[in-house]
């Protein structure tokens, strides 16, 4: 992979050509070094690449704190400290807003989990890029800029709504993928009559426990849902998920 993307149209802005060898859809920093071979890449222009990496730096420093995956612990001890040293502003924010919640696993064993303050807009921003990238990578579809991509950290209610109303739609294509020793898992679906309508479910670090600094309390989310499509399709779901 690599050079073949040079000169192809950027999947994000769909205007400028890919100058370099493509963009990693899921940042290399999300994965331990031993898991970085053969990560997915797409054509991307320098501008989009830079914009996306701003979200990625924030999130790759932050996500392992809330992650439930065993690799998340190794991230915390080896990879995150140097990242935080490079980002003093984030380090201060984290220090001020950390907390714990009690969380039960599938067997009912409870443990205390560290949570970090979390800016949902940054999460949403990154997954807008990721949905565009994966729709192109798996199905060759350029998701148009006029399409709205909605992402939300799914609660149990949200997951059920997604299952009931979205994943039940008739699909043209589906993809079920696991990357880097389960660091990232996703399921995606392209709806039968309109290639712009895609529905996604993502799980990073086996689910996350996050808090949103704008709200009170914690979101205990297991995964992230996203929809792309024209406004008349997406807006009813946007309303449904906005509290
Ligand atoms: Zn671009």
PDB file of C-alpha atoms in Angstrom, residues 2-240:
ATOM      1  CA  UNK A   2       1.135   3.559  -0.315  1.00  0.00           C
ATOM      2  CA  UNK A   3       2.367   5.128  -3.524  1.00  0.00           C
ATOM      3  CA  UNK A   4      -0.694   4.039  -5.455  1.00  0.00           C
ATOM      4  CA  UNK A   5      -2.724   6.787  -3.727  1.00  0.00           C
ATOM      5  CA  UNK A   6      -0.538   9.680  -4.869  1.00  0.00           C
ATOM      6  CA  UNK A   7      -2.563  11.983  -7.155  1.00  0.00           C
ATOM      7  CA  UNK A   8      -5.914  10.393  -6.361  1.00  0.00           C
ATOM      8  CA  UNK A   9      -8.761  12.586  -5.114  1.00  0.00           C
ATOM      9  CA  UNK A  10      -8.778  13.141  -1.350  1.00  0.00           C
ATOM     10  CA  UNK A  11     -11.626  11.131   0.234  1.00  0.00           C
ATOM     11  CA  UNK A  12     -12.258  13.864   2.811  1.00  0.00           C
ATOM     12  CA  UNK A  13     -12.634  17.142   0.857  1.00  0.00           C
ATOM     13  CA  UNK A  14     -13.060  15.409  -2.517  1.00  0.00           C
ATOM     14  CA  UNK A  15     -11.396  18.386  -4.194  1.00  0.00           C
ATOM     15  CA  UNK A  16      -7.646  18.323  -3.792  1.00  0.00           C
ATOM     16  CA  UNK A  17      -5.342  15.494  -4.850  1.00  0.00           C
ATOM     17  CA  UNK A  18      -3.543  13.207  -2.437  1.00  0.00           C
ATOM     18  CA  UNK A  19       0.009  14.558  -2.303  1.00  0.00           C
ATOM     19  CA  UNK A  20       1.689  11.958  -0.177  1.00  0.00           C
ATOM     20  CA  UNK A  21       1.146   8.265   0.239  1.00  0.00           C
ATOM     21  CA  UNK A  22      -2.227   8.411   1.918  1.00  0.00           C
ATOM     22  CA  UNK A  23      -3.652   8.834   5.373  1.00  0.00           C
ATOM     23  CA  UNK A  24      -4.019   6.148   8.052  1.00  0.00           C
ATOM     24  CA  UNK A  25      -7.784   5.921   8.633  1.00  0.00           C
ATOM     25  CA  UNK A  26      -7.183   4.907  12.235  1.00  0.00           C
ATOM     26  CA  UNK A  27      -4.154   6.735  13.539  1.00  0.00           C
ATOM     27  CA  UNK A  28      -1.043   4.601  14.050  1.00  0.00           C
ATOM     28  CA  UNK A  29      -0.871   6.040  17.550  1.00  0.00           C
ATOM     29  CA  UNK A  30      -3.993   4.105  18.535  1.00  0.00           C
ATOM     30  CA  UNK A  31      -2.098   0.848  18.152  1.00  0.00           C
ATOM     31  CA  UNK A  32       0.852  -0.603  20.000  1.00  0.00           C
ATOM     32  CA  UNK A  33       3.971  -0.690  17.821  1.00  0.00           C
ATOM     33  CA  UNK A  34       3.704  -4.448  17.314  1.00  0.00           C
ATOM     34  CA  UNK A  35       0.232  -4.022  15.780  1.00  0.00           C
ATOM     35  CA  UNK A  36       0.945  -1.322  13.219  1.00  0.00           C
ATOM     36  CA  UNK A  37       1.580  -3.447  10.120  1.00  0.00           C
ATOM     37  CA  UNK A  38      -1.026  -3.257   7.334  1.00  0.00           C
ATOM     38  CA  UNK A  39      -3.221  -0.539   8.793  1.00  0.00           C
ATOM     39  CA  UNK A  40      -5.812   0.870   6.382  1.00  0.00           C
ATOM     40  CA  UNK A  41      -4.876   3.928   4.302  1.00  0.00           C
ATOM     41  CA  UNK A  42      -6.828   6.205   1.954  1.00  0.00           C
ATOM     42  CA  UNK A  43      -5.930   9.065  -0.421  1.00  0.00           C
ATOM     43  CA  UNK A  44      -5.871  12.368   1.461  1.00  0.00           C
ATOM     44  CA  UNK A  45      -4.609  15.867   0.699  1.00  0.00           C
ATOM     45  CA  UNK A  46      -2.182  17.563   3.074  1.00  0.00           C
ATOM     46  CA  UNK A  47      -4.756  20.009   4.402  1.00  0.00           C
ATOM     47  CA  UNK A  48      -7.274  17.332   5.397  1.00  0.00           C
ATOM     48  CA  UNK A  49      -4.464  15.175   6.726  1.00  0.00           C
ATOM     49  CA  UNK A  50      -3.363  17.994   9.035  1.00  0.00           C
ATOM     50  CA  UNK A  51      -6.883  18.824  10.169  1.00  0.00           C
ATOM     51  CA  UNK A  52      -7.612  15.214  10.991  1.00  0.00           C
ATOM     52  CA  UNK A  53      -4.377  14.732  12.902  1.00  0.00           C
ATOM     53  CA  UNK A  54      -5.359  17.513  15.318  1.00  0.00           C
ATOM     54  CA  UNK A  55      -8.313  15.388  16.431  1.00  0.00           C
ATOM     55  CA  UNK A  56      -6.136  12.309  16.525  1.00  0.00           C
ATOM     56  CA  UNK A  57      -3.461  13.766  18.807  1.00  0.00           C
ATOM     57  CA  UNK A  58      -6.091  14.799  21.313  1.00  0.00           C
ATOM     58  CA  UNK A  59      -7.877  11.475  21.255  1.00  0.00           C
ATOM     59  CA  UNK A  60      -4.904   9.127  21.243  1.00  0.00           C
ATOM     60  CA  UNK A  61      -3.704  10.823  24.405  1.00  0.00           C
ATOM     61  CA  UNK A  62      -7.104  10.586  25.958  1.00  0.00           C
ATOM     62  CA  UNK A  63      -8.750   7.344  24.850  1.00  0.00           C
ATOM     63  CA  UNK A  64      -6.527   4.844  26.656  1.00  0.00           C
ATOM     64  CA  UNK A  65      -7.580   6.332  29.998  1.00  0.00           C
ATOM     65  CA  UNK A  66     -11.174   5.324  29.390  1.00  0.00           C
ATOM     66  CA  UNK A  67     -10.472   2.111  27.486  1.00  0.00           C
ATOM     67  CA  UNK A  68     -11.295  -1.334  28.788  1.00  0.00           C
ATOM     68  CA  UNK A  69      -8.893  -3.252  26.553  1.00  0.00           C
ATOM     69  CA  UNK A  70      -5.714  -4.753  28.006  1.00  0.00           C
ATOM     70  CA  UNK A  71      -3.631  -2.832  25.476  1.00  0.00           C
ATOM     71  CA  UNK A  72      -5.067   0.365  26.915  1.00  0.00           C
ATOM     72  CA  UNK A  73      -3.010  -0.238  30.070  1.00  0.00           C
ATOM     73  CA  UNK A  74       0.174  -0.623  28.089  1.00  0.00           C
ATOM     74  CA  UNK A  75      -0.649   2.563  26.214  1.00  0.00           C
ATOM     75  CA  UNK A  76      -0.986   4.388  29.494  1.00  0.00           C
ATOM     76  CA  UNK A  77       2.357   3.257  30.817  1.00  0.00           C
ATOM     77  CA  UNK A  78       4.439   3.584  27.644  1.00  0.00           C
ATOM     78  CA  UNK A  79       2.883   5.731  24.935  1.00  0.00           C
ATOM     79  CA  UNK A  80       0.697   8.305  26.638  1.00  0.00           C
ATOM     80  CA  UNK A  81       3.170  10.009  29.023  1.00  0.00           C
ATOM     81  CA  UNK A  82       5.399  11.357  26.210  1.00  0.00           C
ATOM     82  CA  UNK A  83       2.314  12.529  24.318  1.00  0.00           C
ATOM     83  CA  UNK A  84       1.098  14.458  27.332  1.00  0.00           C
ATOM     84  CA  UNK A  85       4.525  15.998  27.834  1.00  0.00           C
ATOM     85  CA  UNK A  86       4.178  17.421  24.334  1.00  0.00           C
ATOM     86  CA  UNK A  87       0.717  18.797  25.123  1.00  0.00           C
ATOM     87  CA  UNK A  88       0.777  20.662  28.410  1.00  0.00           C
ATOM     88  CA  UNK A  89      -2.656  22.235  27.947  1.00  0.00           C
ATOM     89  CA  UNK A  90      -4.298  18.825  27.646  1.00  0.00           C
ATOM     90  CA  UNK A  91      -2.287  17.538  30.603  1.00  0.00           C
ATOM     91  CA  UNK A  92      -3.724  20.308  32.790  1.00  0.00           C
ATOM     92  CA  UNK A  93      -7.272  19.650  31.606  1.00  0.00           C
ATOM     93  CA  UNK A  94      -6.941  15.952  32.350  1.00  0.00           C
ATOM     94  CA  UNK A  95      -5.535  16.559  35.797  1.00  0.00           C
ATOM     95  CA  UNK A  96      -8.445  18.831  36.676  1.00  0.00           C
ATOM     96  CA  UNK A  97     -11.263  16.614  35.457  1.00  0.00           C
ATOM     97  CA  UNK A  98     -10.383  13.015  36.210  1.00  0.00           C
ATOM     98  CA  UNK A  99     -12.674  10.743  38.132  1.00  0.00           C
ATOM     99  CA  UNK A 100     -13.682   7.149  38.735  1.00  0.00           C
ATOM    100  CA  UNK A 101     -16.788   5.122  38.049  1.00  0.00           C
ATOM    101  CA  UNK A 102     -17.609   1.591  39.091  1.00  0.00           C
ATOM    102  CA  UNK A 103     -18.176  -0.647  36.135  1.00  0.00           C
ATOM    103  CA  UNK A 104     -19.251  -4.277  35.932  1.00  0.00           C
ATOM    104  CA  UNK A 105     -17.925  -6.673  33.267  1.00  0.00           C
ATOM    105  CA  UNK A 106     -19.984  -9.412  31.544  1.00  0.00           C
ATOM    106  CA  UNK A 107     -19.551 -11.689  34.554  1.00  0.00           C
ATOM    107  CA  UNK A 108     -20.790  -9.073  36.959  1.00  0.00           C
ATOM    108  CA  UNK A 109     -17.355  -8.393  38.447  1.00  0.00           C
ATOM    109  CA  UNK A 110     -17.146  -4.763  39.391  1.00  0.00           C
ATOM    110  CA  UNK A 111     -14.063  -2.667  39.098  1.00  0.00           C
ATOM    111  CA  UNK A 112     -13.193   0.982  39.392  1.00  0.00           C
ATOM    112  CA  UNK A 113     -12.460   2.585  36.061  1.00  0.00           C
ATOM    113  CA  UNK A 114     -10.710   5.858  35.510  1.00  0.00           C
ATOM    114  CA  UNK A 115     -12.611   8.380  33.431  1.00  0.00           C
ATOM    115  CA  UNK A 116     -11.359  11.525  31.786  1.00  0.00           C
ATOM    116  CA  UNK A 117     -13.085  14.733  30.723  1.00  0.00           C
ATOM    117  CA  UNK A 118     -14.187  14.296  27.195  1.00  0.00           C
ATOM    118  CA  UNK A 119     -15.082  16.712  24.449  1.00  0.00           C
ATOM    119  CA  UNK A 120     -17.727  15.014  22.333  1.00  0.00           C
ATOM    120  CA  UNK A 121     -17.288  17.475  19.481  1.00  0.00           C
ATOM    121  CA  UNK A 122     -13.762  16.227  18.929  1.00  0.00           C
ATOM    122  CA  UNK A 123     -14.950  12.646  18.923  1.00  0.00           C
ATOM    123  CA  UNK A 124     -17.669  13.488  16.398  1.00  0.00           C
ATOM    124  CA  UNK A 125     -15.217  15.413  14.258  1.00  0.00           C
ATOM    125  CA  UNK A 126     -12.817  12.515  13.961  1.00  0.00           C
ATOM    126  CA  UNK A 127     -15.451   9.931  13.140  1.00  0.00           C
ATOM    127  CA  UNK A 128     -16.787  12.129  10.337  1.00  0.00           C
ATOM    128  CA  UNK A 129     -13.407  11.640   8.696  1.00  0.00           C
ATOM    129  CA  UNK A 130     -13.334   7.949   9.479  1.00  0.00           C
ATOM    130  CA  UNK A 131     -16.771   7.279   7.974  1.00  0.00           C
ATOM    131  CA  UNK A 132     -15.765   9.004   4.746  1.00  0.00           C
ATOM    132  CA  UNK A 133     -12.529   7.038   4.637  1.00  0.00           C
ATOM    133  CA  UNK A 134     -14.066   3.625   5.256  1.00  0.00           C
ATOM    134  CA  UNK A 135     -16.928   4.160   2.785  1.00  0.00           C
ATOM    135  CA  UNK A 136     -14.331   4.831   0.125  1.00  0.00           C
ATOM    136  CA  UNK A 137     -11.957   2.074   1.212  1.00  0.00           C
ATOM    137  CA  UNK A 138     -14.513  -0.715   1.371  1.00  0.00           C
ATOM    138  CA  UNK A 139     -17.048   0.317  -1.261  1.00  0.00           C
ATOM    139  CA  UNK A 140     -15.399   2.977  -3.418  1.00  0.00           C
ATOM    140  CA  UNK A 141     -18.021   5.564  -2.421  1.00  0.00           C
ATOM    141  CA  UNK A 142     -17.070   9.225  -2.009  1.00  0.00           C
ATOM    142  CA  UNK A 143     -19.440  10.424   0.719  1.00  0.00           C
ATOM    143  CA  UNK A 144     -20.386  13.924  -0.448  1.00  0.00           C
ATOM    144  CA  UNK A 145     -19.715  16.953   1.656  1.00  0.00           C
ATOM    145  CA  UNK A 146     -23.388  17.858   1.736  1.00  0.00           C
ATOM    146  CA  UNK A 147     -24.128  14.597   3.512  1.00  0.00           C
ATOM    147  CA  UNK A 148     -24.322  14.883   7.238  1.00  0.00           C
ATOM    148  CA  UNK A 149     -22.455  12.464   9.392  1.00  0.00           C
ATOM    149  CA  UNK A 150     -23.851  12.051  12.843  1.00  0.00           C
ATOM    150  CA  UNK A 151     -21.861  10.400  15.545  1.00  0.00           C
ATOM    151  CA  UNK A 152     -22.785   9.767  19.078  1.00  0.00           C
ATOM    152  CA  UNK A 153     -21.326   7.852  21.942  1.00  0.00           C
ATOM    153  CA  UNK A 154     -24.006   5.230  22.225  1.00  0.00           C
ATOM    154  CA  UNK A 155     -25.775   4.481  25.418  1.00  0.00           C
ATOM    155  CA  UNK A 156     -27.673   1.221  25.824  1.00  0.00           C
ATOM    156  CA  UNK A 157     -30.728   3.074  24.519  1.00  0.00           C
ATOM    157  CA  UNK A 158     -28.756   4.397  21.578  1.00  0.00           C
ATOM    158  CA  UNK A 159     -27.490   0.956  20.676  1.00  0.00           C
ATOM    159  CA  UNK A 160     -31.016  -0.415  20.662  1.00  0.00           C
ATOM    160  CA  UNK A 161     -32.243   2.433  18.473  1.00  0.00           C
ATOM    161  CA  UNK A 162     -29.433   1.826  16.020  1.00  0.00           C
ATOM    162  CA  UNK A 163     -30.192  -1.865  15.930  1.00  0.00           C
ATOM    163  CA  UNK A 164     -33.901  -1.372  15.476  1.00  0.00           C
ATOM    164  CA  UNK A 165     -34.024   1.506  12.986  1.00  0.00           C
ATOM    165  CA  UNK A 166     -30.757   1.507  11.107  1.00  0.00           C
ATOM    166  CA  UNK A 167     -29.064  -1.862  10.986  1.00  0.00           C
ATOM    167  CA  UNK A 168     -32.417  -3.355  10.022  1.00  0.00           C
ATOM    168  CA  UNK A 169     -32.422  -1.419   6.726  1.00  0.00           C
ATOM    169  CA  UNK A 170     -31.812  -3.364   3.552  1.00  0.00           C
ATOM    170  CA  UNK A 171     -28.105  -3.351   2.804  1.00  0.00           C
ATOM    171  CA  UNK A 172     -26.152  -3.365  -0.420  1.00  0.00           C
ATOM    172  CA  UNK A 173     -22.834  -3.966   1.334  1.00  0.00           C
ATOM    173  CA  UNK A 174     -21.673  -4.741   4.831  1.00  0.00           C
ATOM    174  CA  UNK A 175     -18.255  -4.916   6.455  1.00  0.00           C
ATOM    175  CA  UNK A 176     -17.259  -6.398   9.778  1.00  0.00           C
ATOM    176  CA  UNK A 177     -13.645  -5.709  10.688  1.00  0.00           C
ATOM    177  CA  UNK A 178     -11.230  -6.054  13.575  1.00  0.00           C
ATOM    178  CA  UNK A 179      -7.873  -4.291  13.676  1.00  0.00           C
ATOM    179  CA  UNK A 180      -4.764  -4.626  15.820  1.00  0.00           C
ATOM    180  CA  UNK A 181      -5.610  -7.320  18.374  1.00  0.00           C
ATOM    181  CA  UNK A 182      -9.158  -5.942  18.836  1.00  0.00           C
ATOM    182  CA  UNK A 183      -7.973  -2.388  19.439  1.00  0.00           C
ATOM    183  CA  UNK A 184     -10.542  -1.198  16.902  1.00  0.00           C
ATOM    184  CA  UNK A 185     -13.673  -3.078  15.847  1.00  0.00           C
ATOM    185  CA  UNK A 186     -16.292  -1.816  13.445  1.00  0.00           C
ATOM    186  CA  UNK A 187     -19.373  -2.887  11.569  1.00  0.00           C
ATOM    187  CA  UNK A 188     -20.560  -0.865   8.592  1.00  0.00           C
ATOM    188  CA  UNK A 189     -23.465  -1.045   6.217  1.00  0.00           C
ATOM    189  CA  UNK A 190     -24.294   0.700   2.948  1.00  0.00           C
ATOM    190  CA  UNK A 191     -28.002   1.000   2.261  1.00  0.00           C
ATOM    191  CA  UNK A 192     -29.350  -0.561  -0.911  1.00  0.00           C
ATOM    192  CA  UNK A 193     -30.783   2.388  -2.851  1.00  0.00           C
ATOM    193  CA  UNK A 194     -28.382   5.186  -1.980  1.00  0.00           C
ATOM    194  CA  UNK A 195     -24.627   4.745  -1.651  1.00  0.00           C
ATOM    195  CA  UNK A 196     -24.438   7.957   0.406  1.00  0.00           C
ATOM    196  CA  UNK A 197     -26.398   6.360   3.239  1.00  0.00           C
ATOM    197  CA  UNK A 198     -24.074   4.386   5.465  1.00  0.00           C
ATOM    198  CA  UNK A 199     -24.490   3.232   9.058  1.00  0.00           C
ATOM    199  CA  UNK A 200     -21.634   2.373  11.402  1.00  0.00           C
ATOM    200  CA  UNK A 201     -20.856   1.024  14.817  1.00  0.00           C
ATOM    201  CA  UNK A 202     -17.348   1.429  16.247  1.00  0.00           C
ATOM    202  CA  UNK A 203     -15.724   0.018  19.317  1.00  0.00           C
ATOM    203  CA  UNK A 204     -12.328   1.336  20.380  1.00  0.00           C
ATOM    204  CA  UNK A 205     -10.332  -0.344  23.169  1.00  0.00           C
ATOM    205  CA  UNK A 206     -13.257  -2.715  23.854  1.00  0.00           C
ATOM    206  CA  UNK A 207     -15.559   0.120  24.768  1.00  0.00           C
ATOM    207  CA  UNK A 208     -14.955   3.287  26.661  1.00  0.00           C
ATOM    208  CA  UNK A 209     -16.022   5.019  29.795  1.00  0.00           C
ATOM    209  CA  UNK A 210     -16.065   8.714  29.124  1.00  0.00           C
ATOM    210  CA  UNK A 211     -17.366  11.836  30.741  1.00  0.00           C
ATOM    211  CA  UNK A 212     -18.314  14.959  28.849  1.00  0.00           C
ATOM    212  CA  UNK A 213     -17.000  18.147  30.357  1.00  0.00           C
ATOM    213  CA  UNK A 214     -20.112  19.988  29.176  1.00  0.00           C
ATOM    214  CA  UNK A 215     -22.473  17.665  31.030  1.00  0.00           C
ATOM    215  CA  UNK A 216     -22.654  16.472  34.554  1.00  0.00           C
ATOM    216  CA  UNK A 217     -22.026  12.835  35.190  1.00  0.00           C
ATOM    217  CA  UNK A 218     -20.578  10.122  33.025  1.00  0.00           C
ATOM    218  CA  UNK A 219     -21.463   8.487  29.796  1.00  0.00           C
ATOM    219  CA  UNK A 220     -20.746   4.809  30.056  1.00  0.00           C
ATOM    220  CA  UNK A 221     -20.640   4.082  26.393  1.00  0.00           C
ATOM    221  CA  UNK A 222     -19.678   0.829  24.809  1.00  0.00           C
ATOM    222  CA  UNK A 223     -19.453   2.006  21.233  1.00  0.00           C
ATOM    223  CA  UNK A 224     -19.939   4.847  18.787  1.00  0.00           C
ATOM    224  CA  UNK A 225     -22.638   5.027  16.156  1.00  0.00           C
ATOM    225  CA  UNK A 226     -22.532   7.038  12.946  1.00  0.00           C
ATOM    226  CA  UNK A 227     -24.828   7.679  10.001  1.00  0.00           C
ATOM    227  CA  UNK A 228     -24.038   9.381   6.727  1.00  0.00           C
ATOM    228  CA  UNK A 229     -26.636  10.518   4.232  1.00  0.00           C
ATOM    229  CA  UNK A 230     -28.648  13.474   2.976  1.00  0.00           C
ATOM    230  CA  UNK A 231     -30.240  15.731   5.629  1.00  0.00           C
ATOM    231  CA  UNK A 232     -33.769  14.385   5.199  1.00  0.00           C
ATOM    232  CA  UNK A 233     -32.496  10.927   6.105  1.00  0.00           C
ATOM    233  CA  UNK A 234     -30.116  11.855   8.889  1.00  0.00           C
ATOM    234  CA  UNK A 235     -31.973  14.662  10.687  1.00  0.00           C
ATOM    235  CA  UNK A 236     -34.704  12.538  12.301  1.00  0.00           C
ATOM    236  CA  UNK A 237     -31.977  10.451  13.915  1.00  0.00           C
ATOM    237  CA  UNK A 238     -30.045  13.509  14.990  1.00  0.00           C
ATOM    238  CA  UNK A 239     -33.116  14.710  16.888  1.00  0.00           C
ATOM    239  CA  UNK A 240     -33.579  11.298  18.428  1.00  0.00           C
TER     240      UNK A 240
END
